[in-house]
Amino acid sequence: MTATQAPRGSYWITTFGCQMNKADSERMAGILESMGYSAADDEHGADLVLYNTCTIRDNAEQKVYSYLGRQAQRKRTNPNLTLVVAGCVAQQEGESLLRRVPELDLVMGPQHANRLDVLLAQVEQGQQVVATEEHHILEDITTARRDSTICGWVNVIYGCNERCTYCVVPSVRGREQSRLPQAIKLEMEGLAAQGFKEITLLGQNIDAYGRDLPGITPEGRRQHTLTDLLHHVHNVEGIERIRFATSHPRYFTERLIDACADLDKVCEHFHIPFQSGDDEVLRAMARGYTVDRYRRIIERIRERMPDASLSADVIVAFPGETDTQYRRTLELIEEIGFDQVNTAAYSPRPNTPAADWPNQLSEDVKVERLRELNALVEQKAKERSARYAGRTEQILVEGLNPKDPAQVMGRTRTNRLTFFPGTRADGSAIQAGELVDVVIEQVRAFSLSGKLA
Ligand code: SF4
């Protein structure tokens, strides 16, 4: 789709869940705008309302139903309203969503995000559409409408072939499908031309990048890997920083660590979920690595990049997790000293093996473990932040501080959010997209403040 079409009314998108969903929402917004829709100011006045949903947390799912209830009511008096549910709840519930909310026009799984225009054309012909079948993802031909004009996301691999026993992603996002390096680079060049300065390459399991693409090198290894991709896209002019997520300890390689150390634009920040500090729990989760392997990855990163920041995801109160096993998770956090950890108490998701196991833990245990874990994560983050005090850090400015318009905000290469006054001594304003040196004066667990160097 290239030409912009006649105006069609306004759209509203609410996004739940992870970065993959946010990236999908941006692409769907791009499609809607090229179809002639414009962004609405208000959800309850929009002509098309799309909920891009997530099944990871139960409350996200419940929230979708309560939002939908309100829109369904609106549709009864305004039949021209188009109601769409996309994302993981749509994939999982499919037809049964239509039975529960008959006012819906379109239910579409994440693999169909690039086909929103085709599906809406069917809706316009009066059909109620469910698109949840396995679908080969077409190369992105749409232009995403991105919320930031400085930092963008670029999908490099869709889906996941792993079978972690707690995770719905493989069943809702399908098999792995890598994009070709040329297409990824082209998208990054387009973003650079629009003024983007930082790109995060995205995949549910980004270390799997390329294993579904053909090609073997003369040395006998796969031709397409994340490491090769980083080398391939590193020279995109205008892009100053490159990040990637989410890493999987099972496939994280030394070659990748060396590439991150050697390539200037690749930031020294690693998001590598470890999920549990106990080998038996890791086995029950079907993660495919041991705690020792995880430790070795971190050691190697710190050998090559001593100041690298580390973040992770962790789940506590997995079915059958004993107190001793849970304490090993705390010990690992204590030992490694993460800059940030996303924490969750286990929550059973439909159509996943662990949801049916009889050894589920009580809500009380979940709440207590999560509380203790969060306190430790914050304490460690504070300790890690302390190293920035008095240092000069390069910050990529993203925009105004929404809580204090006299300040601007941006991030260090290691991904710490940093606030500082938005005007120079000569009175000129600091603009989004600038790279500036900032002396750090105040450190908090998850953010920093300072002044221009
Ligand atoms: S690697 Fe495991 S947790 Fe991550 S998306 Fe794949 S199945 Fe889910």
CSV table of C-alpha atoms and ligand atoms in Angstrom, one decimal:
chain,number,residue,atom,x,y,z
A,1,MET,CA,0.0,0.0,0.0
A,2,THR,CA,1.6,3.3,-1.0
A,3,ALA,CA,-1.0,5.9,-1.8
A,4,THR,CA,-2.9,7.7,1.0
A,5,GLN,CA,-6.6,7.2,0.6
A,6,ALA,CA,-9.7,9.4,1.3
A,7,PRO,CA,-10.4,10.2,4.9
A,8,ARG,CA,-12.3,7.4,6.7
A,9,GLY,CA,-12.7,8.7,10.3
A,10,SER,CA,-10.6,8.3,13.4
A,11,TYR,CA,-8.9,5.4,15.1
A,12,TRP,CA,-7.9,4.5,18.6
A,13,ILE,CA,-5.4,1.8,19.7
A,14,THR,CA,-4.9,0.6,23.2
A,15,THR,CA,-1.9,-1.7,23.7
A,16,PHE,CA,-1.4,-4.2,26.4
A,17,GLY,CA,1.7,-6.3,27.1
A,18,CYS,CA,5.2,-6.5,25.7
A,19,GLN,CA,7.4,-4.6,23.2
A,20,MET,CA,6.4,-7.0,20.4
A,21,ASN,CA,2.8,-5.9,20.9
A,22,LYS,CA,3.8,-2.2,20.9
A,23,ALA,CA,5.8,-2.7,17.7
A,24,ASP,CA,2.7,-4.5,16.1
A,25,SER,CA,0.5,-1.6,17.3
A,26,GLU,CA,2.8,0.9,15.6
A,27,ARG,CA,2.6,-1.1,12.4
A,28,MET,CA,-1.2,-1.3,12.5
A,29,ALA,CA,-1.4,2.4,13.2
A,30,GLY,CA,0.7,3.0,10.1
A,31,ILE,CA,-1.6,0.8,8.0
A,32,LEU,CA,-4.7,2.6,9.3
A,33,GLU,CA,-3.2,6.0,8.5
A,34,SER,CA,-2.3,4.9,5.0
A,35,MET,CA,-6.0,3.7,4.6
A,36,GLY,CA,-7.2,7.3,5.5
A,37,TYR,CA,-7.8,7.0,9.2
A,38,SER,CA,-6.5,9.6,11.6
A,39,ALA,CA,-5.6,9.3,15.2
A,40,ALA,CA,-8.5,10.1,17.6
A,41,ASP,CA,-8.1,12.2,20.7
A,42,ASP,CA,-10.4,10.1,22.7
A,43,GLU,CA,-11.2,6.4,22.8
A,44,HIS,CA,-14.9,7.0,23.2
A,45,GLY,CA,-15.2,9.2,20.2
A,46,ALA,CA,-13.2,7.1,17.7
A,47,ASP,CA,-14.7,5.4,14.7
A,48,LEU,CA,-12.5,2.4,14.9
A,49,VAL,CA,-11.3,1.0,18.2
A,50,LEU,CA,-8.6,-1.6,18.3
A,51,TYR,CA,-7.4,-3.4,21.5
A,52,ASN,CA,-4.0,-5.1,21.0
A,53,THR,CA,-4.1,-7.7,23.8
A,54,CYS,CA,-1.8,-9.8,25.9
A,55,THR,CA,-2.4,-13.0,27.8
A,56,ILE,CA,0.7,-12.9,30.0
A,57,ARG,CA,-1.1,-11.5,33.0
A,58,ASP,CA,-4.6,-12.3,34.0
A,59,ASN,CA,-5.4,-8.7,34.8
A,60,ALA,CA,-4.5,-7.6,31.2
A,61,GLU,CA,-7.0,-10.1,29.9
A,62,GLN,CA,-9.7,-9.0,32.4
A,63,LYS,CA,-9.1,-5.3,31.5
A,64,VAL,CA,-9.7,-6.1,27.8
A,65,TYR,CA,-13.1,-7.6,28.6
A,66,SER,CA,-14.1,-4.6,30.7
A,67,TYR,CA,-12.9,-2.1,27.9
A,68,LEU,CA,-14.8,-4.2,25.3
A,69,GLY,CA,-18.0,-4.1,27.4
A,70,ARG,CA,-18.0,-0.4,27.3
A,71,GLN,CA,-17.3,-0.3,23.5
A,72,ALA,CA,-20.0,-2.9,22.8
A,73,GLN,CA,-22.5,-0.7,24.6
A,74,ARG,CA,-21.4,2.2,22.4
A,75,LYS,CA,-21.8,0.1,19.3
A,76,ARG,CA,-25.4,-0.6,20.0
A,77,THR,CA,-26.2,3.1,19.5
A,78,ASN,CA,-23.5,3.7,16.9
A,79,PRO,CA,-23.5,0.7,14.4
A,80,ASN,CA,-20.8,2.4,12.3
A,81,LEU,CA,-18.2,1.9,15.0
A,82,THR,CA,-15.6,-0.7,14.0
A,83,LEU,CA,-14.4,-2.9,16.9
A,84,VAL,CA,-11.2,-4.9,16.6
A,85,VAL,CA,-9.4,-7.2,19.0
A,86,ALA,CA,-5.8,-8.1,18.0
A,87,GLY,CA,-2.9,-9.8,19.7
A,88,CYS,CA,-2.6,-12.8,22.0
A,89,VAL,CA,-6.0,-12.9,23.6
A,90,ALA,CA,-7.5,-12.7,20.1
A,91,GLN,CA,-5.3,-15.6,19.0
A,92,GLN,CA,-6.1,-17.7,22.0
A,93,GLU,CA,-9.8,-17.1,22.3
A,94,GLY,CA,-10.6,-16.8,18.5
A,95,GLU,CA,-14.3,-17.6,17.8
A,96,SER,CA,-15.2,-17.7,21.5
A,97,LEU,CA,-14.5,-14.0,21.8
A,98,LEU,CA,-17.2,-13.4,19.2
A,99,ARG,CA,-19.6,-15.4,21.2
A,100,ARG,CA,-18.7,-13.5,24.3
A,101,VAL,CA,-18.8,-10.1,22.6
A,102,PRO,CA,-21.0,-10.4,19.4
A,103,GLU,CA,-20.5,-6.7,18.7
A,104,LEU,CA,-16.9,-7.4,17.6
A,105,ASP,CA,-16.1,-6.9,13.9
A,106,LEU,CA,-12.6,-8.4,13.7
A,107,VAL,CA,-10.6,-10.8,15.9
A,108,MET,CA,-7.1,-11.2,14.6
A,109,GLY,CA,-3.9,-13.0,15.9
A,110,PRO,CA,-0.5,-11.3,16.0
A,111,GLN,CA,0.7,-13.0,12.8
A,112,HIS,CA,-2.0,-11.1,10.9
A,113,ALA,CA,-0.9,-7.6,12.0
A,114,ASN,CA,0.5,-6.8,8.6
A,115,ARG,CA,-2.8,-7.7,6.9
A,116,LEU,CA,-5.0,-5.3,8.9
A,117,ASP,CA,-6.1,-3.5,5.7
A,118,VAL,CA,-7.2,-6.7,3.9
A,119,LEU,CA,-9.1,-7.9,7.0
A,120,LEU,CA,-10.8,-4.5,7.4
A,121,ALA,CA,-11.9,-4.6,3.7
A,122,GLN,CA,-13.7,-7.9,4.5
A,123,VAL,CA,-15.3,-6.1,7.5
A,124,GLU,CA,-16.4,-3.3,5.2
A,125,GLN,CA,-18.2,-5.9,3.1
A,126,GLY,CA,-20.3,-6.7,6.1
A,127,GLN,CA,-18.4,-9.8,7.4
A,128,GLN,CA,-17.5,-10.6,10.9
A,129,VAL,CA,-13.9,-11.8,10.6
A,130,VAL,CA,-11.8,-14.2,12.7
A,131,ALA,CA,-8.1,-14.4,11.5
A,132,THR,CA,-6.2,-16.7,13.8
A,133,GLU,CA,-4.9,-19.4,11.5
A,134,GLU,CA,-1.1,-19.9,11.1
A,135,HIS,CA,0.0,-17.3,8.5
A,136,HIS,CA,3.2,-16.7,6.7
A,137,ILE,CA,4.2,-13.2,7.7
A,138,LEU,CA,4.6,-11.0,4.7
A,139,GLU,CA,7.6,-8.7,4.5
A,140,ASP,CA,6.7,-5.4,6.1
A,141,ILE,CA,5.5,-3.1,3.3
A,142,THR,CA,3.8,-0.7,5.7
A,143,THR,CA,5.3,2.3,7.4
A,144,ALA,CA,4.9,2.1,11.1
A,145,ARG,CA,3.6,5.2,12.9
A,146,ARG,CA,6.0,5.3,15.8
A,147,ASP,CA,5.4,6.9,19.2
A,148,SER,CA,9.0,8.1,19.6
A,149,THR,CA,10.7,10.0,16.8
A,150,ILE,CA,14.1,9.2,18.1
A,151,CYS,CA,14.1,5.5,19.3
A,152,GLY,CA,12.5,2.9,17.1
A,153,TRP,CA,11.9,-0.8,17.1
A,154,VAL,CA,12.6,-3.1,14.2
A,155,ASN,CA,11.3,-6.7,14.2
A,156,VAL,CA,13.9,-9.1,13.0
A,157,ILE,CA,12.3,-12.4,13.9
A,158,TYR,CA,8.6,-13.3,14.5
A,159,GLY,CA,7.4,-16.2,16.6
A,160,CYS,CA,9.2,-18.7,18.8
A,161,ASN,CA,10.1,-22.4,18.4
A,162,GLU,CA,10.9,-22.9,22.1
A,163,ARG,CA,8.5,-24.7,24.4
A,164,CYS,CA,8.9,-23.0,27.8
A,165,THR,CA,6.2,-24.7,29.9
A,166,TYR,CA,4.7,-21.4,31.2
A,167,CYS,CA,4.6,-19.5,28.0
A,168,VAL,CA,1.8,-18.9,25.5
A,169,VAL,CA,4.0,-17.2,22.9
A,170,PRO,CA,4.7,-20.2,20.7
A,171,SER,CA,1.0,-21.0,20.4
A,172,VAL,CA,-0.1,-17.5,19.7
A,173,ARG,CA,2.8,-16.1,17.6
A,174,GLY,CA,3.6,-19.3,15.7
A,175,ARG,CA,6.9,-20.7,14.3
A,176,GLU,CA,10.0,-18.6,13.9
A,177,GLN,CA,10.2,-16.5,10.8
A,178,SER,CA,13.3,-14.3,10.3
A,179,ARG,CA,13.3,-11.3,8.1
A,180,LEU,CA,16.1,-11.0,5.5
A,181,PRO,CA,19.0,-8.8,6.6
A,182,GLN,CA,18.6,-6.6,3.5
A,183,ALA,CA,14.9,-5.8,4.5
A,184,ILE,CA,16.0,-5.1,8.1
A,185,LYS,CA,18.7,-2.7,6.9
A,186,LEU,CA,16.4,-1.0,4.5
A,187,GLU,CA,13.9,-0.3,7.3
A,188,MET,CA,16.7,1.1,9.4
A,189,GLU,CA,17.9,3.3,6.6
A,190,GLY,CA,14.3,4.6,6.2
A,191,LEU,CA,14.1,5.3,9.9
A,192,ALA,CA,17.5,7.1,9.9
A,193,ALA,CA,16.2,9.3,7.1
A,194,GLN,CA,13.3,10.2,9.3
A,195,GLY,CA,15.6,11.3,12.1
A,196,PHE,CA,15.6,8.2,14.3
A,197,LYS,CA,18.9,7.8,16.2
A,198,GLU,CA,18.4,4.5,18.1
A,199,ILE,CA,17.1,1.2,17.0
A,200,THR,CA,16.2,-1.8,19.1
A,201,LEU,CA,16.1,-5.0,17.1
A,202,LEU,CA,13.3,-7.1,18.4
A,203,GLY,CA,12.4,-10.8,18.6
A,204,GLN,CA,10.7,-13.0,21.1
A,205,ASN,CA,13.9,-15.1,21.1
A,206,ILE,CA,16.3,-12.9,19.2
A,207,ASP,CA,19.2,-15.4,19.4
A,208,ALA,CA,17.2,-17.7,17.1
A,209,TYR,CA,17.5,-15.1,14.4
A,210,GLY,CA,18.4,-16.6,11.0
A,211,ARG,CA,18.1,-20.3,11.9
A,212,ASP,CA,15.2,-20.6,9.5
A,213,LEU,CA,17.1,-18.8,6.7
A,214,PRO,CA,19.2,-20.9,4.3
A,215,GLY,CA,22.9,-20.6,3.9
A,216,ILE,CA,26.1,-22.0,5.4
A,217,THR,CA,29.5,-20.2,5.4
A,218,PRO,CA,32.7,-21.8,4.1
A,219,GLU,CA,33.7,-22.4,7.8
A,220,GLY,CA,30.6,-24.5,8.1
A,221,ARG,CA,28.4,-22.3,10.3
A,222,ARG,CA,25.0,-20.7,9.7
A,223,GLN,CA,25.3,-17.8,7.4
A,224,HIS,CA,22.6,-15.7,9.2
A,225,THR,CA,22.9,-15.2,12.9
A,226,LEU,CA,22.2,-12.2,15.2
A,227,THR,CA,26.0,-11.5,15.3
A,228,ASP,CA,26.2,-11.3,11.5
A,229,LEU,CA,23.1,-9.2,11.4
A,230,LEU,CA,24.7,-6.7,13.9
A,231,HIS,CA,27.7,-6.4,11.6
A,232,HIS,CA,25.4,-6.1,8.6
A,233,VAL,CA,23.3,-3.1,9.9
A,234,HIS,CA,26.1,-1.4,11.9
A,235,ASN,CA,27.0,1.1,9.2
A,236,VAL,CA,23.5,2.6,8.7
A,237,GLU,CA,24.3,6.3,8.7
A,238,GLY,CA,22.5,8.4,11.2
A,239,ILE,CA,21.7,5.6,13.6
A,240,GLU,CA,23.9,6.2,16.6
A,241,ARG,CA,22.8,3.4,18.9
A,242,ILE,CA,21.7,-0.2,18.4
A,243,ARG,CA,20.1,-2.5,21.1
A,244,PHE,CA,18.5,-5.9,20.8
A,245,ALA,CA,16.0,-7.9,22.9
A,246,THR,CA,15.1,-10.5,24.1
A,247,SER,CA,18.1,-12.8,24.5
A,248,HIS,CA,17.9,-16.4,25.4
A,249,PRO,CA,20.7,-17.9,27.6
A,250,ARG,CA,20.5,-21.2,25.7
A,251,TYR,CA,21.6,-19.6,22.4
A,252,PHE,CA,23.7,-16.6,23.6
A,253,THR,CA,27.1,-17.0,22.0
A,254,GLU,CA,30.7,-15.7,22.7
A,255,ARG,CA,30.7,-14.4,19.1
A,256,LEU,CA,27.8,-12.2,19.9
A,257,ILE,CA,29.5,-10.8,23.1
A,258,ASP,CA,32.6,-10.1,21.0
A,259,ALA,CA,30.6,-8.3,18.4
A,260,CYS,CA,28.9,-6.2,21.0
A,261,ALA,CA,32.3,-5.2,22.5
A,262,ASP,CA,33.8,-4.5,19.0
A,263,LEU,CA,30.9,-2.6,17.4
A,264,ASP,CA,30.7,1.0,18.7
A,265,LYS,CA,27.0,1.5,18.1
A,266,VAL,CA,25.9,-1.6,19.9
A,267,CYS,CA,25.1,-0.4,23.5
A,268,GLU,CA,26.6,-2.2,26.5
A,269,HIS,CA,23.2,-3.2,27.8
A,270,PHE,CA,22.0,-6.8,27.9
A,271,HIS,CA,18.5,-8.1,28.7
A,272,ILE,CA,18.9,-11.8,29.3
A,273,PRO,CA,16.1,-13.4,31.2
A,274,PHE,CA,17.2,-16.1,33.6
A,275,GLN,CA,13.8,-16.9,35.0
A,276,SER,CA,15.0,-19.0,38.0
A,277,GLY,CA,18.3,-19.5,39.9
A,278,ASP,CA,17.6,-23.2,40.4
A,279,ASP,CA,18.5,-25.9,37.8
A,280,GLU,CA,15.6,-28.1,38.7
A,281,VAL,CA,13.1,-25.3,38.2
A,282,LEU,CA,14.8,-24.4,35.0
A,283,ARG,CA,14.4,-27.9,33.8
A,284,ALA,CA,10.7,-27.9,34.7
A,285,MET,CA,10.4,-24.7,32.8
A,286,ALA,CA,12.1,-26.4,29.8
A,287,ARG,CA,14.5,-23.5,29.4
A,288,GLY,CA,17.4,-25.6,28.2
A,289,TYR,CA,20.3,-24.1,30.2
A,290,THR,CA,21.8,-24.3,33.7
A,291,VAL,CA,22.5,-21.5,36.2
A,292,ASP,CA,26.2,-22.1,35.6
A,293,ARG,CA,25.8,-21.5,31.9
A,294,TYR,CA,24.1,-18.3,32.7
A,295,ARG,CA,26.9,-17.3,35.1
A,296,ARG,CA,29.5,-18.0,32.4
A,297,ILE,CA,27.7,-15.7,29.9
A,298,ILE,CA,27.7,-12.9,32.5
A,299,GLU,CA,31.3,-13.4,33.3
A,300,ARG,CA,32.3,-13.3,29.7
A,301,ILE,CA,30.2,-10.1,29.1
A,302,ARG,CA,31.9,-8.5,32.1
A,303,GLU,CA,35.4,-9.5,30.9
A,304,ARG,CA,34.8,-7.7,27.6
A,305,MET,CA,32.6,-4.9,28.9
A,306,PRO,CA,33.2,-4.3,32.6
A,307,ASP,CA,30.6,-1.5,32.8
A,308,ALA,CA,27.9,-3.3,30.9
A,309,SER,CA,24.4,-3.1,32.4
A,310,LEU,CA,22.4,-6.3,32.9
A,311,SER,CA,18.7,-6.8,33.1
A,312,ALA,CA,16.6,-9.9,33.3
A,313,ASP,CA,13.2,-11.4,33.7
A,314,VAL,CA,12.4,-13.7,36.6
A,315,ILE,CA,9.4,-15.8,37.6
A,316,VAL,CA,8.9,-16.9,41.2
A,317,ALA,CA,6.4,-19.4,42.7
A,318,PHE,CA,6.6,-21.6,39.6
A,319,PRO,CA,4.6,-24.8,40.2
A,320,GLY,CA,6.5,-26.9,42.8
A,321,GLU,CA,9.2,-24.3,43.6
A,322,THR,CA,10.4,-25.0,47.1
A,323,ASP,CA,11.5,-22.3,49.5
A,324,THR,CA,15.2,-23.4,49.0
A,325,GLN,CA,14.8,-23.2,45.2
A,326,TYR,CA,13.2,-19.8,45.4
A,327,ARG,CA,16.1,-18.6,47.7
A,328,ARG,CA,18.6,-19.7,44.9
A,329,THR,CA,16.9,-17.1,42.7
A,330,LEU,CA,17.5,-14.4,45.3
A,331,GLU,CA,21.1,-15.6,45.7
A,332,LEU,CA,21.7,-15.2,42.0
A,333,ILE,CA,20.3,-11.7,42.0
A,334,GLU,CA,22.5,-10.9,45.0
A,335,GLU,CA,25.6,-12.4,43.3
A,336,ILE,CA,25.2,-10.9,39.8
A,337,GLY,CA,23.9,-7.5,40.9
A,338,PHE,CA,21.4,-6.6,38.1
A,339,ASP,CA,20.7,-3.1,37.0
A,340,GLN,CA,17.1,-4.0,36.6
A,341,VAL,CA,14.9,-7.2,36.8
A,342,ASN,CA,11.4,-7.6,35.6
A,343,THR,CA,9.7,-9.7,38.2
A,344,ALA,CA,6.5,-11.8,38.1
A,345,ALA,CA,4.9,-14.4,40.3
A,346,TYR,CA,3.9,-17.4,38.2
A,347,SER,CA,0.4,-17.1,36.7
A,348,PRO,CA,-1.0,-20.1,34.8
A,349,ARG,CA,-1.9,-19.4,31.2
A,350,PRO,CA,-4.4,-21.4,29.2
A,351,ASN,CA,-2.9,-24.0,26.7
A,352,THR,CA,0.5,-24.2,28.5
A,353,PRO,CA,1.7,-27.4,30.1
A,354,ALA,CA,2.5,-25.9,33.5
A,355,ALA,CA,-1.0,-24.6,33.9
A,356,ASP,CA,-2.3,-28.1,34.3
A,357,TRP,CA,0.2,-29.3,36.8
A,358,PRO,CA,-1.2,-30.2,40.3
A,359,ASN,CA,1.6,-28.6,42.3
A,360,GLN,CA,0.5,-25.0,42.0
A,361,LEU,CA,1.5,-22.7,44.8
A,362,SER,CA,-0.9,-20.6,46.9
A,363,GLU,CA,-1.6,-16.9,46.3
A,364,ASP,CA,-0.1,-16.1,49.7
A,365,VAL,CA,3.2,-17.7,48.8
A,366,LYS,CA,3.3,-15.8,45.4
A,367,VAL,CA,2.6,-12.5,47.0
A,368,GLU,CA,5.2,-13.0,49.8
A,369,ARG,CA,7.9,-14.2,47.4
A,370,LEU,CA,7.3,-11.4,44.9
A,371,ARG,CA,7.4,-8.8,47.7
A,372,GLU,CA,10.7,-10.0,49.0
A,373,LEU,CA,12.1,-10.4,45.5
A,374,ASN,CA,11.1,-6.8,44.5
A,375,ALA,CA,12.8,-5.4,47.6
A,376,LEU,CA,16.0,-7.1,46.7
A,377,VAL,CA,15.8,-6.1,43.0
A,378,GLU,CA,15.4,-2.4,44.0
A,379,GLN,CA,18.2,-2.6,46.5
A,380,LYS,CA,20.6,-4.0,43.9
A,381,ALA,CA,19.4,-1.5,41.3
A,382,LYS,CA,20.3,1.3,43.8
A,383,GLU,CA,23.7,-0.2,44.3
A,384,ARG,CA,24.3,-0.4,40.6
A,385,SER,CA,23.1,3.2,40.1
A,386,ALA,CA,25.6,4.4,42.7
A,387,ARG,CA,28.5,3.9,40.2
A,388,TYR,CA,27.2,6.7,38.0
A,389,ALA,CA,27.5,9.4,40.7
A,390,GLY,CA,29.9,12.1,39.5
A,391,ARG,CA,30.5,10.4,36.2
A,392,THR,CA,29.9,12.0,32.8
A,393,GLU,CA,27.5,10.0,30.7
A,394,GLN,CA,26.6,10.3,27.0
A,395,ILE,CA,22.8,10.8,26.9
A,396,LEU,CA,20.6,10.5,23.8
A,397,VAL,CA,17.8,13.0,24.4
A,398,GLU,CA,14.3,11.6,23.8
A,399,GLY,CA,12.1,14.6,24.7
A,400,LEU,CA,10.8,16.7,27.6
A,401,ASN,CA,10.3,15.2,31.0
A,402,PRO,CA,6.5,14.9,31.1
A,403,LYS,CA,6.5,15.7,34.9
A,404,ASP,CA,8.7,18.8,34.5
A,405,PRO,CA,8.9,20.6,31.1
A,406,ALA,CA,11.9,22.6,32.2
A,407,GLN,CA,13.8,19.3,32.0
A,408,VAL,CA,14.6,16.9,29.2
A,409,MET,CA,15.1,13.2,29.5
A,410,GLY,CA,17.1,10.5,27.7
A,411,ARG,CA,19.1,7.4,28.4
A,412,THR,CA,22.7,6.4,29.0
A,413,ARG,CA,24.1,3.8,26.6
A,414,THR,CA,23.5,1.4,29.5
A,415,ASN,CA,19.8,2.3,29.4
A,416,ARG,CA,19.4,4.3,32.6
A,417,LEU,CA,16.8,7.0,32.3
A,418,THR,CA,18.4,10.4,33.0
A,419,PHE,CA,16.8,13.8,33.6
A,420,PHE,CA,18.5,17.2,33.3
A,421,PRO,CA,17.7,20.9,32.6
A,422,GLY,CA,16.6,21.4,29.0
A,423,THR,CA,18.4,24.8,28.3
A,424,ARG,CA,22.1,25.5,27.7
A,425,ALA,CA,23.9,28.4,29.4
A,426,ASP,CA,23.4,30.5,26.2
A,427,GLY,CA,19.6,30.0,26.5
A,428,SER,CA,19.2,27.6,23.6
A,429,ALA,CA,17.0,24.6,24.1
A,430,ILE,CA,18.3,21.1,23.9
A,431,GLN,CA,16.5,19.1,21.2
A,432,ALA,CA,15.3,15.6,21.0
A,433,GLY,CA,17.8,13.5,19.1
A,434,GLU,CA,20.9,15.3,20.4
A,435,LEU,CA,23.7,13.3,22.0
A,436,VAL,CA,25.0,15.3,25.0
A,437,ASP,CA,27.4,14.7,27.8
A,438,VAL,CA,25.7,15.0,31.3
A,439,VAL,CA,27.4,15.0,34.7
A,440,ILE,CA,25.4,12.8,37.0
A,441,GLU,CA,24.6,14.4,40.3
A,442,GLN,CA,21.7,12.3,41.8
A,443,VAL,CA,21.3,8.6,41.6
A,444,ARG,CA,18.1,6.7,42.3
A,445,ALA,CA,17.4,3.0,41.8
A,446,PHE,CA,16.0,3.2,38.3
A,447,SER,CA,16.9,6.8,37.2
A,448,LEU,CA,19.5,9.5,37.3
A,449,SER,CA,19.6,13.3,37.3
A,450,GLY,CA,22.4,15.7,36.4
A,451,LYS,CA,23.5,18.8,34.4
A,452,LEU,CA,25.1,19.4,31.1
A,453,ALA,CA,28.8,18.8,31.2
B,1,SF4,S1,11.8,-18.5,24.6
B,1,SF4,FE1,10.3,-19.4,26.0
B,1,SF4,S2,9.5,-17.7,27.2
B,1,SF4,FE2,10.5,-16.8,25.4
B,1,SF4,S3,8.8,-16.6,23.9
B,1,SF4,FE3,9.8,-18.6,23.5
B,1,SF4,S4,8.6,-20.0,24.7
B,1,SF4,FE4,8.1,-18.0,25.5
